[in-house]
Structures are given as C-alpha cells and as structure tokens.
Amino acid sequence: MNTHPKKERTLVIIKPDAVQRALIGEIIVRYERLGLKLVGLKMTVPSEEQVEQHYTLDPNWRRVTGEKTIASYKSRGLTPPSEDPLEITAKILKNLKKYMTAGPVICMVWEGAHAVELVRKVTGGTEPRGAAVGTIRGDFVVDSYIMSDNDDRAVRNLIHGSGSVEEANMEIPHWFTKDELIDYKVSREDVMYEAELRNILP
Ligand code: ADP
Ligand code: MG
C-alpha cells in the first residue's frame, strides 16, 4: 500500500451533462494544472446497478446527503421537501440513477497530495447555484435544488468527486480494475515533492 501523501488517489466522474456540454477538456485542465496526476481514465455508460452501488458504498451516504440537503434549504430560508433525511435521499437516488445512466461518462482517478480534498475544492459545492465562483460548478452551471425539485430530477452539477479518502478507497475499485490504474512518474513531481530543488542551474 502506498502511504506517502503524494500517493493519495480520488475518483472523479465527468457526468453525462458535462460530456454533452463539451466540458471534458475544461474539467480535466482544472485538475491537471493544480498538479494532480491522471492515473486512470475510461469512458463508459454506467448501469443503474453500478450507480446505486456507487452511491451506497458508504453506509452513511443516505443520511449525510439527506441532512446536507435539509441544511441547504434551511440556510436559504426555504422549507425542505421533508424533514426525514432518508426520505429525501431515496428520491435523490432514484433520480441519480436516471441522470447517471443517460449517456456516456468519463471515469478518472487523480493522484497527488491531498487529492481528495483538492478535487472537492476545485469542483465546488454540490448545488451549483451556491457553488463558489472560480470552482467548476460555480463557473459552468446554473442549476439549483429549486429547479431539480420542480422537475423531479437530480441536480445537474457536471462532476462526481469522492467525498473523503475512505470514500475514494471504496469507489476506485468499484470503477477500475487494478491493471487499469497506472503507477508512473511525471517530471514536475520533483519540483512539487522533492525535499531539495536540484539540477535547475547549470
Ligand atoms: P457531491 O456530488 O457533491 O458529493 P452528494 O454525494 O451529496 O454530492 O450527492 C450526490 C449527487 O446527488 C450530487 O452530485 C447531485 O447530482 C445529486 N443530489 C444531491 N443532493 C441533491 C438534491 N437535494 N436534489 C437533487 N439532486 C441532488
Ligand atoms: Mg458525494
């Protein structure tokens, strides 16, 4: 097992809406320029089972996602559709399966120090309406829970990024076999991670 912080890995899925909006390159560039390294990549049309399993790998996801949604409504002075987190998540999951199987997605694994946290930071908050300017969701989507509830669908936010290292460690093997992930080095890693900056001046 790789334990150095620079070996942290996270799963990113470019969702069907992002593929349709021709944002694949735009999204990849955000993670690449940060200094993360792409170690796995594939295009696939997921099955409903694959999507349900993916979101329920973490036994707490149903509760946490429901609670997060309730809090998001309340912080805007709105009444949530239900006070029961599990009821909210059941509906989200049904709609997520429709959303995520609507067309091809790009699955990727990115590696680097704090990969999980940094991908989440650059990606932005779940509800695009409130996502910070400069994040991918903040810059490229206008969607909101009001609109997704109105149309009984998942909120379209372009990207999935693992929520924690534990989540990443469960999600990566769900989408990739071991030999689909490549252990390799890029030269910029010397500047990013070596203790001494060497071999720059003649
Ligand atoms: P994130 O993708 O930011 O980790 P979650 O894991 O909480 O967010 O939720 C998974 C996905 O489910 C979101 O990316 C979004 O597409 C959808 N979703 C989450 N909460 C809601 C909601 N309240 N209404 C509609 N769709 C939602
Ligand atoms: Mg999540």
Coordinates of C-alpha atoms and ligand atoms in Angstrom, one line a residue:
M1 CA 0.0 0.0 0.0
N2 CA 1.3 3.5 -0.9
T3 CA 1.3 5.7 2.2
H4 CA 3.2 8.8 1.1
P5 CA 0.7 11.8 1.0
K6 CA 1.6 12.4 -2.7
K7 CA 0.1 8.9 -3.5
E8 CA -3.4 9.9 -2.4
R9 CA -6.0 9.0 -5.0
T10 CA -9.5 10.1 -5.7
L11 CA -12.3 9.2 -8.1
V12 CA -13.7 11.8 -10.5
I13 CA -16.7 11.1 -12.8
I14 CA -17.5 13.6 -15.6
K15 CA -21.2 13.2 -15.6
P16 CA -23.4 12.9 -18.7
D17 CA -24.4 16.6 -18.7
A18 CA -20.7 17.7 -18.8
V19 CA -20.0 15.3 -21.7
Q20 CA -23.0 16.8 -23.6
R21 CA -21.9 20.3 -22.9
A22 CA -18.4 19.6 -24.3
L23 CA -16.7 20.3 -21.0
I24 CA -14.4 17.3 -20.8
G25 CA -11.3 19.2 -21.6
E26 CA -12.2 22.2 -19.5
I27 CA -12.7 19.9 -16.5
I28 CA -9.5 17.9 -17.0
V29 CA -7.4 21.0 -17.2
R30 CA -8.6 22.2 -13.8
Y31 CA -7.2 19.1 -12.0
E32 CA -4.2 18.8 -14.2
R33 CA -3.0 22.4 -13.7
L34 CA -3.4 22.0 -10.0
G35 CA -0.6 19.4 -10.2
L36 CA -2.6 16.3 -9.8
K37 CA -1.7 13.3 -12.0
L38 CA -4.1 11.3 -14.0
V39 CA -3.6 7.6 -13.3
G40 CA -6.7 6.0 -14.8
L41 CA -9.3 7.1 -17.5
K42 CA -12.2 5.5 -19.3
M43 CA -15.5 6.3 -21.0
T44 CA -18.5 4.2 -20.1
V45 CA -22.3 4.2 -20.0
P46 CA -23.0 3.1 -16.4
S47 CA -25.8 0.7 -15.5
E48 CA -28.4 1.6 -12.8
E49 CA -26.9 -1.1 -10.5
Q50 CA -23.4 0.4 -10.9
V51 CA -24.7 3.8 -10.0
E52 CA -26.8 2.6 -7.0
Q53 CA -23.8 0.6 -5.7
H54 CA -21.5 3.6 -6.2
Y55 CA -23.6 5.9 -4.1
T56 CA -24.3 3.4 -1.3
L57 CA -20.8 2.1 -0.8
D58 CA -20.7 4.4 2.2
P59 CA -23.4 3.3 4.6
N60 CA -23.7 6.8 5.9
W61 CA -24.3 8.4 2.5
R62 CA -28.1 8.2 2.6
R63 CA -28.2 10.0 6.0
V64 CA -25.5 12.6 5.3
T65 CA -26.9 13.5 1.9
G66 CA -30.4 13.9 3.3
E67 CA -29.1 16.1 6.1
K68 CA -26.9 18.2 3.8
T69 CA -30.0 18.8 1.6
I70 CA -32.2 19.8 4.5
A71 CA -29.4 22.2 5.8
S72 CA -29.1 23.8 2.3
Y73 CA -32.8 24.5 2.1
K74 CA -32.9 26.0 5.6
S75 CA -29.8 28.2 5.1
R76 CA -31.7 29.9 2.3
G77 CA -34.8 30.3 4.4
L78 CA -36.7 27.6 2.4
T79 CA -38.8 24.7 3.7
P80 CA -37.2 21.3 2.8
P81 CA -39.4 18.8 1.0
S82 CA -39.2 16.5 4.0
E83 CA -37.6 16.6 7.5
D84 CA -36.6 12.9 7.1
P85 CA -33.1 12.7 5.6
L86 CA -33.7 9.1 4.3
E87 CA -36.9 10.0 2.5
I88 CA -35.1 12.8 0.8
T89 CA -32.2 10.6 -0.2
A90 CA -34.4 7.8 -1.6
K91 CA -35.8 10.3 -4.1
I92 CA -32.3 11.7 -4.9
L93 CA -31.0 8.1 -5.5
K94 CA -33.9 7.3 -7.9
N95 CA -33.2 10.4 -9.9
L96 CA -29.5 10.0 -9.8
K97 CA -29.8 6.6 -11.5
K98 CA -31.7 8.2 -14.3
Y99 CA -29.2 11.0 -14.6
M100 CA -26.0 9.0 -14.4
T101 CA -27.2 6.4 -17.0
A102 CA -28.5 8.9 -19.5
G103 CA -25.3 8.8 -21.6
P104 CA -21.6 8.2 -21.5
V105 CA -19.5 9.4 -18.5
I106 CA -15.7 9.7 -18.1
C107 CA -14.3 8.0 -15.1
M108 CA -10.9 9.1 -13.9
V109 CA -8.5 8.5 -11.0
W110 CA -6.4 11.5 -10.0
E111 CA -3.3 11.1 -7.7
G112 CA -1.4 13.7 -5.7
A113 CA -1.0 15.2 -2.2
H114 CA -4.5 15.9 -0.7
A115 CA -6.1 14.7 -4.0
V116 CA -9.5 14.1 -2.4
E117 CA -9.7 17.5 -0.7
L118 CA -8.3 19.5 -3.6
V119 CA -10.6 17.9 -6.2
R120 CA -13.6 18.8 -4.0
K121 CA -12.3 22.4 -3.6
V122 CA -11.8 22.9 -7.3
T123 CA -15.1 21.2 -8.1
G124 CA -17.2 23.4 -5.8
G125 CA -20.3 22.7 -3.7
T126 CA -23.0 20.2 -4.6
E127 CA -25.7 22.7 -5.5
P128 CA -24.3 24.8 -8.5
R129 CA -26.3 27.8 -7.6
G130 CA -24.4 28.2 -4.3
A131 CA -21.0 26.9 -5.6
A132 CA -18.2 29.4 -5.2
V133 CA -17.0 31.5 -8.2
G134 CA -13.9 30.0 -9.7
T135 CA -14.9 26.4 -9.0
I136 CA -16.0 24.2 -11.9
R137 CA -19.6 24.0 -10.7
G138 CA -19.7 27.7 -9.9
D139 CA -18.3 28.7 -13.3
F140 CA -20.2 26.4 -15.6
V141 CA -23.6 25.5 -14.2
V142 CA -26.7 27.4 -13.1
D143 CA -28.7 24.5 -11.7
S144 CA -30.4 24.6 -8.2
Y145 CA -32.4 22.4 -5.9
I146 CA -35.5 24.5 -6.7
M147 CA -35.2 23.6 -10.4
S148 CA -34.3 20.0 -9.9
D149 CA -37.2 19.5 -7.4
N150 CA -39.6 21.3 -9.7
D151 CA -38.8 18.8 -12.5
D152 CA -38.3 15.8 -10.1
R153 CA -34.7 15.1 -11.2
A154 CA -31.2 15.1 -9.8
V155 CA -29.3 18.4 -9.7
R156 CA -27.0 18.6 -12.7
N157 CA -23.6 19.5 -11.4
L158 CA -21.3 18.1 -14.1
I159 CA -19.0 16.1 -11.8
H160 CA -18.7 13.5 -9.1
G161 CA -15.6 13.7 -6.8
S162 CA -15.0 11.3 -3.8
G163 CA -16.1 13.0 -0.6
S164 CA -13.3 11.5 1.6
V165 CA -10.2 9.3 1.4
E166 CA -12.4 6.4 2.7
E167 CA -15.0 7.0 0.0
A168 CA -12.2 7.2 -2.6
N169 CA -10.8 3.9 -1.5
M170 CA -14.2 2.2 -1.9
E171 CA -15.1 4.0 -5.2
I172 CA -11.9 3.5 -7.1
P173 CA -12.1 -0.4 -7.2
H174 CA -15.8 -0.1 -8.0
W175 CA -15.0 1.6 -11.3
F176 CA -11.4 0.4 -12.1
T177 CA -9.6 -2.9 -12.0
K178 CA -6.0 -2.8 -10.6
D179 CA -4.4 -3.1 -14.0
E180 CA -6.4 -0.2 -15.4
L181 CA -4.6 2.1 -13.0
I182 CA -1.0 3.1 -13.9
D183 CA 1.8 3.8 -11.5
Y184 CA 4.2 6.2 -13.2
K185 CA 6.1 9.4 -12.6
V186 CA 5.9 12.8 -14.2
S187 CA 8.9 15.2 -14.1
R188 CA 7.1 18.0 -12.4
E189 CA 6.7 15.9 -9.3
D190 CA 10.4 16.6 -8.4
V191 CA 9.6 20.3 -8.0
M192 CA 6.4 19.6 -6.2
Y193 CA 7.5 16.9 -3.8
E194 CA 11.3 16.6 -3.5
A195 CA 12.9 18.0 -0.4
E196 CA 15.7 19.8 -2.4
L197 CA 15.3 21.6 -5.7
R198 CA 18.2 20.1 -7.7
N199 CA 19.5 20.2 -11.3
I200 CA 17.9 23.5 -12.2
L201 CA 21.0 25.7 -12.6
P202 CA 23.9 24.6 -14.9
Ligands
ADP1 P1 -21.5 15.5 -4.1 O1 -21.6 15.1 -5.6 O2 -21.2 17.0 -4.0 O3 -20.6 14.6 -3.3 P2 -23.7 14.1 -2.8 O4 -22.8 13.0 -2.6 O5 -24.4 14.7 -1.6 O6 -23.0 15.4 -3.5 O7 -24.9 13.8 -3.8 C1 -24.6 13.0 -5.0 C2 -25.3 13.7 -6.2 O8 -26.7 13.6 -6.0 C3 -25.0 15.1 -6.4 O9 -23.8 15.4 -7.0 C4 -26.2 15.6 -7.2 O10 -26.1 15.3 -8.5 C5 -27.3 14.8 -6.6 N1 -28.0 15.4 -5.4 C6 -27.6 15.6 -4.2 N2 -28.4 16.2 -3.4 C7 -29.5 16.5 -4.2 C8 -30.7 17.2 -4.0 N3 -31.0 17.7 -2.8 N4 -31.5 17.3 -5.1 C9 -31.2 16.8 -6.3 N5 -30.1 16.2 -6.5 C10 -29.2 16.0 -5.5
MG2 MG -20.7 12.6 -2.7

